[in-house]
CSV table of C-alpha atoms in Angstrom, one decimal:
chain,number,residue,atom,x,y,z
Q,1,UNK,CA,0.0,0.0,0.0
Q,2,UNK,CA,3.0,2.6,1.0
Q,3,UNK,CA,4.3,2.7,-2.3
Q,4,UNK,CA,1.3,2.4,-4.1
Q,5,UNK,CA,-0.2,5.5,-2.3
Q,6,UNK,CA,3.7,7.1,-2.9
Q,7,UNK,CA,3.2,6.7,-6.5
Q,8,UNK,CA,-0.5,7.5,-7.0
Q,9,UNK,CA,-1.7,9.3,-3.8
Q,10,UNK,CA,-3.2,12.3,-3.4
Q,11,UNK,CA,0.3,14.1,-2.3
Q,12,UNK,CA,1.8,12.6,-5.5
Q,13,UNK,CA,-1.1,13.8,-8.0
Q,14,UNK,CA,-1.0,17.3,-6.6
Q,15,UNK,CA,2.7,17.2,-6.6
Q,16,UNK,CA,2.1,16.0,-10.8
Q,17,UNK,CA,-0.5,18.6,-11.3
Q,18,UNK,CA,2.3,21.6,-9.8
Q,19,UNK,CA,4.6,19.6,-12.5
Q,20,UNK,CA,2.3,20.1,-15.5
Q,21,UNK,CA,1.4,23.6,-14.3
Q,22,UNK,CA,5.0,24.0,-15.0
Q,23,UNK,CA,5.3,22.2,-18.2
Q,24,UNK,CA,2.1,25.2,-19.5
Q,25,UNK,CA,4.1,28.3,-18.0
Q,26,UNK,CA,7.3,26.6,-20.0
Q,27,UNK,CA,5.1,26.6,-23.2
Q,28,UNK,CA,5.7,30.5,-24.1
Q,29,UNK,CA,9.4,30.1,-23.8
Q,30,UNK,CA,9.4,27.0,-25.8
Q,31,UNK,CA,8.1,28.7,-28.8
Q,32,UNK,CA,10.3,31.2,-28.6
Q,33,UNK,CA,13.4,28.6,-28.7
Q,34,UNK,CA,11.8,26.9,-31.6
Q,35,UNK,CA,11.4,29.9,-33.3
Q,36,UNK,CA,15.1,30.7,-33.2
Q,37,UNK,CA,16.2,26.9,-32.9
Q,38,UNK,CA,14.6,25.5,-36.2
Q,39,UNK,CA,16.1,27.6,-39.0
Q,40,UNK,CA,19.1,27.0,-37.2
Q,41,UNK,CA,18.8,23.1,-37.5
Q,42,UNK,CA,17.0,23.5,-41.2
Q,43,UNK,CA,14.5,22.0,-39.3
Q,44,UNK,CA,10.2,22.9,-39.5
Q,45,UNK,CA,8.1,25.0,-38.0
Q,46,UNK,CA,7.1,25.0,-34.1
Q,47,UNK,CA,5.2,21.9,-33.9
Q,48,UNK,CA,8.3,19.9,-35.9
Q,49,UNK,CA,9.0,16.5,-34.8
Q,50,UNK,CA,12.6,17.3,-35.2
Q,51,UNK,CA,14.0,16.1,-32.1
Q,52,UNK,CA,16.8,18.4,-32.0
Q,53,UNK,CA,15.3,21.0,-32.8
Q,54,UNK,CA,13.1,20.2,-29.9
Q,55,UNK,CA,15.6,19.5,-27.6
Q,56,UNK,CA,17.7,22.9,-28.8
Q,57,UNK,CA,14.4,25.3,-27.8
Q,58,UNK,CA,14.1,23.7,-24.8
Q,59,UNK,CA,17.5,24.8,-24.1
Q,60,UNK,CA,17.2,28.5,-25.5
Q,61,UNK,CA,13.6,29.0,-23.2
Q,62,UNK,CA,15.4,28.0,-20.3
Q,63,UNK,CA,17.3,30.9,-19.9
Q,64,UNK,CA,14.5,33.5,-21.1
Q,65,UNK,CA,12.1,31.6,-17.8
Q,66,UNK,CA,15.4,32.4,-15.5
Q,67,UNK,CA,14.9,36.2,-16.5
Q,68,UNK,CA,11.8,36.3,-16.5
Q,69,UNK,CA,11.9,35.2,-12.8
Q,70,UNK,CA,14.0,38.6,-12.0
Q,71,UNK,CA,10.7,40.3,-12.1
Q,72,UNK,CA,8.5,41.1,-9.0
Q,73,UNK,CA,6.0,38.8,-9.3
Q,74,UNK,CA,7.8,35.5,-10.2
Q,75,UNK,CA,7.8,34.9,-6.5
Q,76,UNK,CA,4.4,35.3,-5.0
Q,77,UNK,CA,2.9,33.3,-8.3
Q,78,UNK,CA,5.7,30.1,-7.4
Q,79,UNK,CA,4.9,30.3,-3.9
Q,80,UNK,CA,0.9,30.2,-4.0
Q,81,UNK,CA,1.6,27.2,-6.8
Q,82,UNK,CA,3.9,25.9,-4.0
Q,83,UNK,CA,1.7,26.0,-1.3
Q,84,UNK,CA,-1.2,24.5,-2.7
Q,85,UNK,CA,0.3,21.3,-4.2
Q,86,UNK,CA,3.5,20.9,-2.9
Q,87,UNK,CA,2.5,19.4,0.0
Q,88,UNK,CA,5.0,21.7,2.0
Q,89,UNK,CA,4.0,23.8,5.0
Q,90,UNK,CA,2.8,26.9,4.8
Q,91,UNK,CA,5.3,29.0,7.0
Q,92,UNK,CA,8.4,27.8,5.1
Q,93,UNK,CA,7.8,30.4,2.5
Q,94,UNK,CA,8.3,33.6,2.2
Q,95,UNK,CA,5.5,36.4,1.0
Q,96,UNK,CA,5.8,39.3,-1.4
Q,97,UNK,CA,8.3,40.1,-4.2
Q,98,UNK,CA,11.9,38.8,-3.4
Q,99,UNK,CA,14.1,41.4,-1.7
Q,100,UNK,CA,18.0,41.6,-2.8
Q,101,UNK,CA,20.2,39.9,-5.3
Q,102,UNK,CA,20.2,36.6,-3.6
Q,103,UNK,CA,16.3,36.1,-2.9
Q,104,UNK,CA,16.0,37.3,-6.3
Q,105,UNK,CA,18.9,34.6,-8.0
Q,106,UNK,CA,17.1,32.2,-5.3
Q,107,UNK,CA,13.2,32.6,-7.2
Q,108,UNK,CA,15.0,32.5,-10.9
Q,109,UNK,CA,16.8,29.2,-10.0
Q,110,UNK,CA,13.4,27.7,-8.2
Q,111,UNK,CA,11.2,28.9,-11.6
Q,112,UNK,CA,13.3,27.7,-13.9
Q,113,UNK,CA,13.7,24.5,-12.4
Q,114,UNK,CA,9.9,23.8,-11.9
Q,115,UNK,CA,9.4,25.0,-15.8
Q,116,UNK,CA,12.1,22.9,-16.7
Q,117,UNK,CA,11.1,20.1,-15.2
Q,118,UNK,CA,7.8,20.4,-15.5
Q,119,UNK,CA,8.5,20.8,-19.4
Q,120,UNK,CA,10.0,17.4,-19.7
Q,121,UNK,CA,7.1,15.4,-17.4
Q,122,UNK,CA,4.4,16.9,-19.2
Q,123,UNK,CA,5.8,16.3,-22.2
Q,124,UNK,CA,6.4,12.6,-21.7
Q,125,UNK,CA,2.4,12.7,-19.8
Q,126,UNK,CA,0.8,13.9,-23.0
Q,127,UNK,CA,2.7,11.0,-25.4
Q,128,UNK,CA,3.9,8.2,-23.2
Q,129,UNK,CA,0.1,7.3,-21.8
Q,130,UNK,CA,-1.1,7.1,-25.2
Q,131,UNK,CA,1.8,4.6,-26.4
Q,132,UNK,CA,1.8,2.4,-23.5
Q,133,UNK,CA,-2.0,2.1,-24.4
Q,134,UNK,CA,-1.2,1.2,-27.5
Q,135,UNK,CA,1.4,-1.6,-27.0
Q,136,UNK,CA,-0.8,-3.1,-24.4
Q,137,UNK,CA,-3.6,-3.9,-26.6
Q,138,UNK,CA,-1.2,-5.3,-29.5
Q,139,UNK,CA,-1.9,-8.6,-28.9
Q,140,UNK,CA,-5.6,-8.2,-28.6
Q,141,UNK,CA,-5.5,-6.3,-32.0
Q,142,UNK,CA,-4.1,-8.0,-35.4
Q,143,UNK,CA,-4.5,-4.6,-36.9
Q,144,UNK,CA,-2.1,-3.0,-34.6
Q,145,UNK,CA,0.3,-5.7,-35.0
Q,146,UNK,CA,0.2,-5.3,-38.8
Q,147,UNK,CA,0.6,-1.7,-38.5
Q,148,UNK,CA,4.2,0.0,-39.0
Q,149,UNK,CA,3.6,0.5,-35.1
Q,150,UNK,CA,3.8,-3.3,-34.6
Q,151,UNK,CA,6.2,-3.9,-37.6
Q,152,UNK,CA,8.6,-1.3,-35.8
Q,153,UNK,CA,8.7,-2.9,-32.6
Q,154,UNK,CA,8.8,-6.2,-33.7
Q,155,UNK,CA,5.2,-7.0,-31.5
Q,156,UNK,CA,4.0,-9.0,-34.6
Q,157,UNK,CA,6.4,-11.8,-34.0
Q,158,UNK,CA,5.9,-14.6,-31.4
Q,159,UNK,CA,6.7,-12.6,-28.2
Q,160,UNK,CA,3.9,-10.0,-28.7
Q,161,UNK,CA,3.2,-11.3,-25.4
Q,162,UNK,CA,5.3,-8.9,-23.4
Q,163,UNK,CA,3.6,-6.3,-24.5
Q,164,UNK,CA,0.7,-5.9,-22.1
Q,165,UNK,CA,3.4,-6.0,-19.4
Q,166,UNK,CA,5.8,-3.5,-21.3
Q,167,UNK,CA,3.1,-0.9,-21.4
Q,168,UNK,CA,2.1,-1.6,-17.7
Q,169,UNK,CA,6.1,-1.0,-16.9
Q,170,UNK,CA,5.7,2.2,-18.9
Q,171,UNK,CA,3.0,3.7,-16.8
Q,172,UNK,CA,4.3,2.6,-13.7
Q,173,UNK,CA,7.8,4.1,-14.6
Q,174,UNK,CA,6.3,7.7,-15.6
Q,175,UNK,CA,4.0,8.0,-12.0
Q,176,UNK,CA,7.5,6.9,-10.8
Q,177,UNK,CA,9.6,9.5,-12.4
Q,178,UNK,CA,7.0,11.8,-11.7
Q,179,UNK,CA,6.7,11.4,-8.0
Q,180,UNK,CA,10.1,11.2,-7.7
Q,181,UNK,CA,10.8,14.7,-9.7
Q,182,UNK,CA,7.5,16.1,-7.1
Q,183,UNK,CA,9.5,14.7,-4.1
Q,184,UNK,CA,12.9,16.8,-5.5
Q,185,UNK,CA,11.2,19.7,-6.1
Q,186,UNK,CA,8.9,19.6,-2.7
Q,187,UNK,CA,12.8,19.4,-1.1
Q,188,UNK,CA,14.0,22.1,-2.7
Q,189,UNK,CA,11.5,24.6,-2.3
Q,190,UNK,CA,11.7,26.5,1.2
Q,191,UNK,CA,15.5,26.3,0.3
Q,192,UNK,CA,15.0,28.5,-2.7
Q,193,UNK,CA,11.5,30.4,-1.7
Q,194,UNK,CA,12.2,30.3,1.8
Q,195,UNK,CA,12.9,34.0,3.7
Q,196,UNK,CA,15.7,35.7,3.1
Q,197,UNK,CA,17.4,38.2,5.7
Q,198,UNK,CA,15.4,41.0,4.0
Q,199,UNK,CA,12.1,38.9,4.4
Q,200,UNK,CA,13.0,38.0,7.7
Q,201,UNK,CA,13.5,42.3,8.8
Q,202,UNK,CA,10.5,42.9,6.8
Q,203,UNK,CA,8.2,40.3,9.3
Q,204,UNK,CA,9.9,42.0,11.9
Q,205,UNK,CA,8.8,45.4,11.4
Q,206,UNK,CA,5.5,44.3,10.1
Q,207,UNK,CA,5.2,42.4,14.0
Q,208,UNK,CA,6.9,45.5,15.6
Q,209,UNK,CA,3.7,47.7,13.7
Q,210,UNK,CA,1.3,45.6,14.6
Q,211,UNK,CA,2.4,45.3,18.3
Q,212,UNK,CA,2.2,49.2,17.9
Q,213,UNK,CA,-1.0,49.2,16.5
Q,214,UNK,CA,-2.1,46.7,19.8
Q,215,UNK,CA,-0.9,48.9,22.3
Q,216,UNK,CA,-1.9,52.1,20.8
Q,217,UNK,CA,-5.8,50.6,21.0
Q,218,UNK,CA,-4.7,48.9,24.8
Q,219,UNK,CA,-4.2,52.3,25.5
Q,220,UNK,CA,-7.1,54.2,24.3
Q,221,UNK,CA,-9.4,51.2,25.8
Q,222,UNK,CA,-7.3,51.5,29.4
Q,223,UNK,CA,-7.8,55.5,29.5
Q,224,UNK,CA,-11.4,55.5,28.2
Q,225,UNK,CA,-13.3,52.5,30.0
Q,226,UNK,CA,-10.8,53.0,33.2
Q,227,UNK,CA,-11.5,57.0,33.4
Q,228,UNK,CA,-15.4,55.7,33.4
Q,229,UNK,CA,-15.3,53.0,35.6
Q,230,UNK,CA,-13.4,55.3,38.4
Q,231,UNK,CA,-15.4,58.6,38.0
Q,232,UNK,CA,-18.8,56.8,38.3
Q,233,UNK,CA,-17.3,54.5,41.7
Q,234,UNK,CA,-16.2,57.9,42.9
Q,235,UNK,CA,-19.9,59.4,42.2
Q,236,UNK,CA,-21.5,56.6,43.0
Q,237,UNK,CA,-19.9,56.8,46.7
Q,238,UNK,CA,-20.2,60.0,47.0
Q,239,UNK,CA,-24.1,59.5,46.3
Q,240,UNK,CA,-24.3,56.6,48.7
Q,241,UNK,CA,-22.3,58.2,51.7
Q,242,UNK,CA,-24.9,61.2,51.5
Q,243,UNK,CA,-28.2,58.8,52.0
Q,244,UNK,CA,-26.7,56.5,54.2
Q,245,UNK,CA,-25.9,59.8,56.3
Q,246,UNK,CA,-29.6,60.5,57.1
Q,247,UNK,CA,-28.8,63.9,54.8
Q,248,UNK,CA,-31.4,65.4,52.8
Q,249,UNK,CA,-29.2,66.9,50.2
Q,250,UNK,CA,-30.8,65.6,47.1
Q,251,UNK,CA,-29.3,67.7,44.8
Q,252,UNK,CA,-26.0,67.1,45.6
Q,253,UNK,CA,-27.5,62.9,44.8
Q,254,UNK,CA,-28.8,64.6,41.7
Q,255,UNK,CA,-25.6,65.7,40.7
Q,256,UNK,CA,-24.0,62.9,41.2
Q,257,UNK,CA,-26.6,60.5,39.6
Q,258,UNK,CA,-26.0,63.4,36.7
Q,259,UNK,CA,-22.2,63.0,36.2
Q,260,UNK,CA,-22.9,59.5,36.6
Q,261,UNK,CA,-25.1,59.4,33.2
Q,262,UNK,CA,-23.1,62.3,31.7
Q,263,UNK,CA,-20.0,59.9,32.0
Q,264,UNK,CA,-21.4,56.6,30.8
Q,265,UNK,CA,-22.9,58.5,27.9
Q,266,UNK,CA,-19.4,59.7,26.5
Q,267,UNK,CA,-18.3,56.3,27.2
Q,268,UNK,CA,-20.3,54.5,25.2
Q,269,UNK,CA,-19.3,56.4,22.5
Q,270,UNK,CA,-15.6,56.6,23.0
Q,271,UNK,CA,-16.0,52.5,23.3
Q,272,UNK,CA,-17.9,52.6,19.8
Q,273,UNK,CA,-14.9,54.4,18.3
Q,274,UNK,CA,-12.7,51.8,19.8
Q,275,UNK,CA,-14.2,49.4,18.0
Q,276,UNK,CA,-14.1,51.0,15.1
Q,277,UNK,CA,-10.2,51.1,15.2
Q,278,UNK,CA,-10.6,47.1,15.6
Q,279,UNK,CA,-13.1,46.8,13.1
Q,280,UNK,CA,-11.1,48.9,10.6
Q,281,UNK,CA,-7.2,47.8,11.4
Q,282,UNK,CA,-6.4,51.0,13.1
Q,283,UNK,CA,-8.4,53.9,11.0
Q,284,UNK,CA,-11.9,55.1,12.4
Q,285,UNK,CA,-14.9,54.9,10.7
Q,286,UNK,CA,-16.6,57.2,13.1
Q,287,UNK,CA,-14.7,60.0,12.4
Q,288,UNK,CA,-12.0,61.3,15.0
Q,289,UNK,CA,-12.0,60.4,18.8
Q,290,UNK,CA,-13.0,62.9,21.4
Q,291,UNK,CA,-10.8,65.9,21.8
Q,292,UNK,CA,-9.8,68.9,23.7
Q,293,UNK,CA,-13.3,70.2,23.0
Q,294,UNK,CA,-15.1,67.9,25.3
Q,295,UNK,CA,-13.1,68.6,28.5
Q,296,UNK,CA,-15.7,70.3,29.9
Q,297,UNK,CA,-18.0,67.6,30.0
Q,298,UNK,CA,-15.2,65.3,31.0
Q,299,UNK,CA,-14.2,67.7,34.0
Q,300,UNK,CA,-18.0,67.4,34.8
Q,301,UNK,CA,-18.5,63.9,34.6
Q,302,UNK,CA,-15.2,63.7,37.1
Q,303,UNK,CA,-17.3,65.5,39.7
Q,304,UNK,CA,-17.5,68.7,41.4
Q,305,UNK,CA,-14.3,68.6,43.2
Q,306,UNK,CA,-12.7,69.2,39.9
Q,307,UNK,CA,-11.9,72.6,38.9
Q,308,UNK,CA,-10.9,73.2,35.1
Q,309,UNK,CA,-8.8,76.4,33.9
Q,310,UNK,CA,-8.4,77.4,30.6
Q,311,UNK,CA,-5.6,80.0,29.3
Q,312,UNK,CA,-5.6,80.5,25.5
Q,313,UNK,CA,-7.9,78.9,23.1
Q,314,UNK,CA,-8.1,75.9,22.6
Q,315,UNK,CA,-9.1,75.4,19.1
Q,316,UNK,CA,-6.3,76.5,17.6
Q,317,UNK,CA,-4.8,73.0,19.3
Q,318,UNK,CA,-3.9,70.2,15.8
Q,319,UNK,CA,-6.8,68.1,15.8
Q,320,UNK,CA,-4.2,65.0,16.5
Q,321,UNK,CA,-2.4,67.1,19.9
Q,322,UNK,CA,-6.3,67.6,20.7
Q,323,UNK,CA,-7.2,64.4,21.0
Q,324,UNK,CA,-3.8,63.1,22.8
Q,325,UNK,CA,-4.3,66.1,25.1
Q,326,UNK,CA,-8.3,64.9,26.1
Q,327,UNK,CA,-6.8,61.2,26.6
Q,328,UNK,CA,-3.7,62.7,28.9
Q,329,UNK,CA,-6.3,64.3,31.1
Q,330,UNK,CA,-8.5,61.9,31.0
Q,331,UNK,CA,-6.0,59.6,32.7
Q,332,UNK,CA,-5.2,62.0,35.5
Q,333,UNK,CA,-8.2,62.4,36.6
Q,334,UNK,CA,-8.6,58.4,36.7
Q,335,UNK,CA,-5.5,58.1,38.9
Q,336,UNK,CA,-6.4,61.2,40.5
Q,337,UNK,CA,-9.9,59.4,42.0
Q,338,UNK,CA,-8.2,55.8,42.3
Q,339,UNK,CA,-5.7,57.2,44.6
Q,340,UNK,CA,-6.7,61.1,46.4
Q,341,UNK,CA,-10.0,59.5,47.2
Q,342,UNK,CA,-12.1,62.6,46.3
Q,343,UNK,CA,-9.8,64.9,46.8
Q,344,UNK,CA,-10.0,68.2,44.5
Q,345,UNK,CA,-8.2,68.2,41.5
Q,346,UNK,CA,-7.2,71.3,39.9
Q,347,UNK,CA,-6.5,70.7,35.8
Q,348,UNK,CA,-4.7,73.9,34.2
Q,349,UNK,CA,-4.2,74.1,30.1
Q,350,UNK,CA,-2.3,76.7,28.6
Q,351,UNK,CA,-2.2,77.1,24.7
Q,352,UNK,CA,-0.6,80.6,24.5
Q,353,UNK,CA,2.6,79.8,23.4
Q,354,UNK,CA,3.9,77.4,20.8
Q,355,UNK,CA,3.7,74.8,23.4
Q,356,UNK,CA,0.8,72.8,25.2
Q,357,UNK,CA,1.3,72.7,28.9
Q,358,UNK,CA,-0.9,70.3,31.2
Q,359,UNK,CA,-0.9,70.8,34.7
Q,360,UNK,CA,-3.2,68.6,37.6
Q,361,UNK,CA,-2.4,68.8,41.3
Q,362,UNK,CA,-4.6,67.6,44.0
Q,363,UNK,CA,-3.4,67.0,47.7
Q,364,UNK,CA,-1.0,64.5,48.5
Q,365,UNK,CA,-3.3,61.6,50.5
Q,366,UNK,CA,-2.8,60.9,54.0
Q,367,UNK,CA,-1.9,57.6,53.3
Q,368,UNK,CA,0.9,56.9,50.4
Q,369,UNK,CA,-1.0,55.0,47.9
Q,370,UNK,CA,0.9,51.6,46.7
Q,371,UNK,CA,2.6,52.3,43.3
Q,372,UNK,CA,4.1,50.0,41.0
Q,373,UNK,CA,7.8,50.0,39.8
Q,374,UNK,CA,7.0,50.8,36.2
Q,375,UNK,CA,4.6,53.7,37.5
Q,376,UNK,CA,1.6,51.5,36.2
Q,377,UNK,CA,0.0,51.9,33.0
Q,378,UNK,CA,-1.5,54.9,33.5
Q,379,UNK,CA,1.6,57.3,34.1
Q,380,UNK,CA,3.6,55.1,31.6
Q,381,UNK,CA,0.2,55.5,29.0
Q,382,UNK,CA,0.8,59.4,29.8
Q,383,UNK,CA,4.4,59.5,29.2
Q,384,UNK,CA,4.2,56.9,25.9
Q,385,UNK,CA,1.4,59.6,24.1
Q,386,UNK,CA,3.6,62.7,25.2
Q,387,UNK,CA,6.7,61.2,23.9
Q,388,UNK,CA,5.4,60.4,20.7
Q,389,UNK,CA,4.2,63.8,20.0
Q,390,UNK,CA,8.1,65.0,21.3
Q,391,UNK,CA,7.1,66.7,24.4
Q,392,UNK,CA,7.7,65.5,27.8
Q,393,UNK,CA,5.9,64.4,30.9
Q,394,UNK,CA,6.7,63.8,34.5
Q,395,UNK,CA,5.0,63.2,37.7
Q,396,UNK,CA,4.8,62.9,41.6
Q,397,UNK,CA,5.3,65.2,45.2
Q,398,UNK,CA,6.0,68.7,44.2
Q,399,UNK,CA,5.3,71.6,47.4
Q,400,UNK,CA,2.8,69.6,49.5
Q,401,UNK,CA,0.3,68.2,46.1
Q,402,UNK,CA,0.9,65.3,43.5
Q,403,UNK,CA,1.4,67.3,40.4
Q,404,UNK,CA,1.6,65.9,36.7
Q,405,UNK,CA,3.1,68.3,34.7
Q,406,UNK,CA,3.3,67.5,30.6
Q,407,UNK,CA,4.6,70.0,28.0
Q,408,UNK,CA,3.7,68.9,24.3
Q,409,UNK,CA,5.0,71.1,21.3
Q,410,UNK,CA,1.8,72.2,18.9
């Protein structure tokens, strides 16, 4: 059964089939060579049976299918033909037009050895079947074996017997050459469509963009649902301390229960731009995310402890700085109620000169909250968006208040 399946299973007819594919791609550069090999031989036209002028435009269209391969896409075309039938995995090739001489020299060798060896199987598949036919039913036929076919051979003598078994040897000697010549080229090809070093710094960056494009949306997730999640606790306390106190003070619970809406509702939407990054690989479909424009209703939604100055205007801000400038706030306040526990904050933005400055203080707490070595994500979230943008940002104790202090050039 193992080398019955080895010559006719379903890894070996693929592997044929990528063979013949070759032997039709090799059929443009053929004509070419006979064109140019038969008045050399003083043999016929392009269909002659002229064996050496056969053989001689095989070996002119050789060369013509190696540059041929120089050009961009040789490579992707061999490698999707290579994947499907070559019973090779998947990873073990490399994507996209070859990069550099020797990934380039690497595809031409690889195409013209699947055209040229494709050329010679398909050739013998389209007229070895046929004859092998033939000579097997010889001795079933006394027409054949009259014919010059039988004369030739000499199957119209007393051993026309061997001929059912010379055509069966036949068959079985073409599946054999052909599997054989599948199994070569199966070997041969993540050697010569594998990566190259170029292929290999291309991935790279390609992973290095990606894992950009992860943390950038980790980020704007983080500052978003984790600004809304602490300002509607700290509200939501607040609320709760002031009926469990036997206080009548309902409009401070409506205010409260009002910042608490305010907050969710600007959420949600922030979260359905989010998504939209995901949805869309990294560009919006929403339109820009929230920006220096709604920082009054993101001071509100904080609470009333939360005192916004503004010095300058702010529109004049670049739509990107805007947006970077809402999210930097944004955070603030969220470590601001994780960790002064309703203490007031004071936010300060100045856009008169050609730089953005953002300032939040709020007492130090009478206990030191625990902090992580890496500053946690928040502070580092702060200081990756202000670095990006070329500015600076820094943070902690400053004359008796925790101060965050982040200068961004406009």
């Amino acid at each position: 059964m193992r080398p019955a399946r080895a010559l006719f299973g379903q890894r070996a007819r693929l592997r044929w089939l990528h063979l013949i594919l070759g032997g039709a791609l090799f059929m443009p550069f053929w004509m070419v060579g006979s064109l140019a090999a038969g008045p050399l031989l003083g043999g016929g036209g392009l269909f002659t049976g002229d064996l050496g002028v056969q053989f001689l435009a095989y070996a002119v269209g050789l060369p013509l299918a190696a540059v041929v391969a120089l050009f961009p896409l040789a490579r992707p075309m061999s490698v999707a033909a290579a994947r499907a039938l070559c019973g090779v995995d998947a990873d073990r090739f490399a994507d996209g037009p070859a990069r550099g001489r020797e990934a380039r020299g690497r595809t031409a060798a690889w195409f013209t050895l699947h055209l040229g060896t494709g050329a010679l199987i398909s050739g013998a598949t389209l007229a070895l079947p046929p004859f092998a036919v033939a000579v097997m039913a010889l001795p079933f036929s006394p027409g054949l074996r009259a014919s010059e076919l039988g004369r030739y051979w000499g199957l119209d003598r007393a051993w026309v017997w061997a001929a059912l078994p010379a055509g069966l040897l036949m068959l079985l000697a073409l599946a054999a050459v052909a599997a054989a010549t599948g199994a070569l080229l199966a070997r041969q090809a993540p050697r010569l469509l594998g990566p190259s070093p170029a292929d290999r710094l291309a991935a790279a960056e390609r992973r290095a963009a990606e894992a950009e494009s992860r943390n950038r949306l980790a980020r704007e997730l983080h500052d978003s649902v984790g600004h809304a999640l602490s300002a509607v606790t700290l509200q939501a306390g607040a609320a709760r301390r002031v009926l469990d106190g036997g206080a009548a003070d309902l409009e401070f619970v409506r205010e409260a229960l009002t910042a608490i809406e305010e907050t969710t509702r600007r959420t949600v939407g922030e979260l359905d731009w989010v998504l939209g990054l995901l949805r869309n690989d990294g560009t919006p479909e929403q339109g820009p995310g929230p920006g220096l424009d709604a920082l009054e209703a993101l001071a509100r939604g904080a609470g009333p402890r939360v005192a916004l100055t503004v010095d300058g205007a702010l529109g004049s801000v670049p739509e990107a700085l805007s947006r970077e400038a809402y999210r930097i706030v944004q955070e603030g306040l969220t470590n601001a109620a994780r960790h002064a526990g309703g203490a007031p904050v004071t936010v300060r933005l100045d856009a008169r000169t050609e730089e953005l400055e953002i300032t939040m203080e709020n007492p130090l707490p009478d206990r030191p909250a625990v902090t992580r070595p890496d500053g946690g994500r928040g502070l580092r979230g702060i200081a990756e968006r202000a670095r990006l943008l070329g500015g600076t940002a820094g943070a902690g104790p400053a004359d008796g208040v925790w101060r965050l202090a982040v200068r961004i050039p406009r």
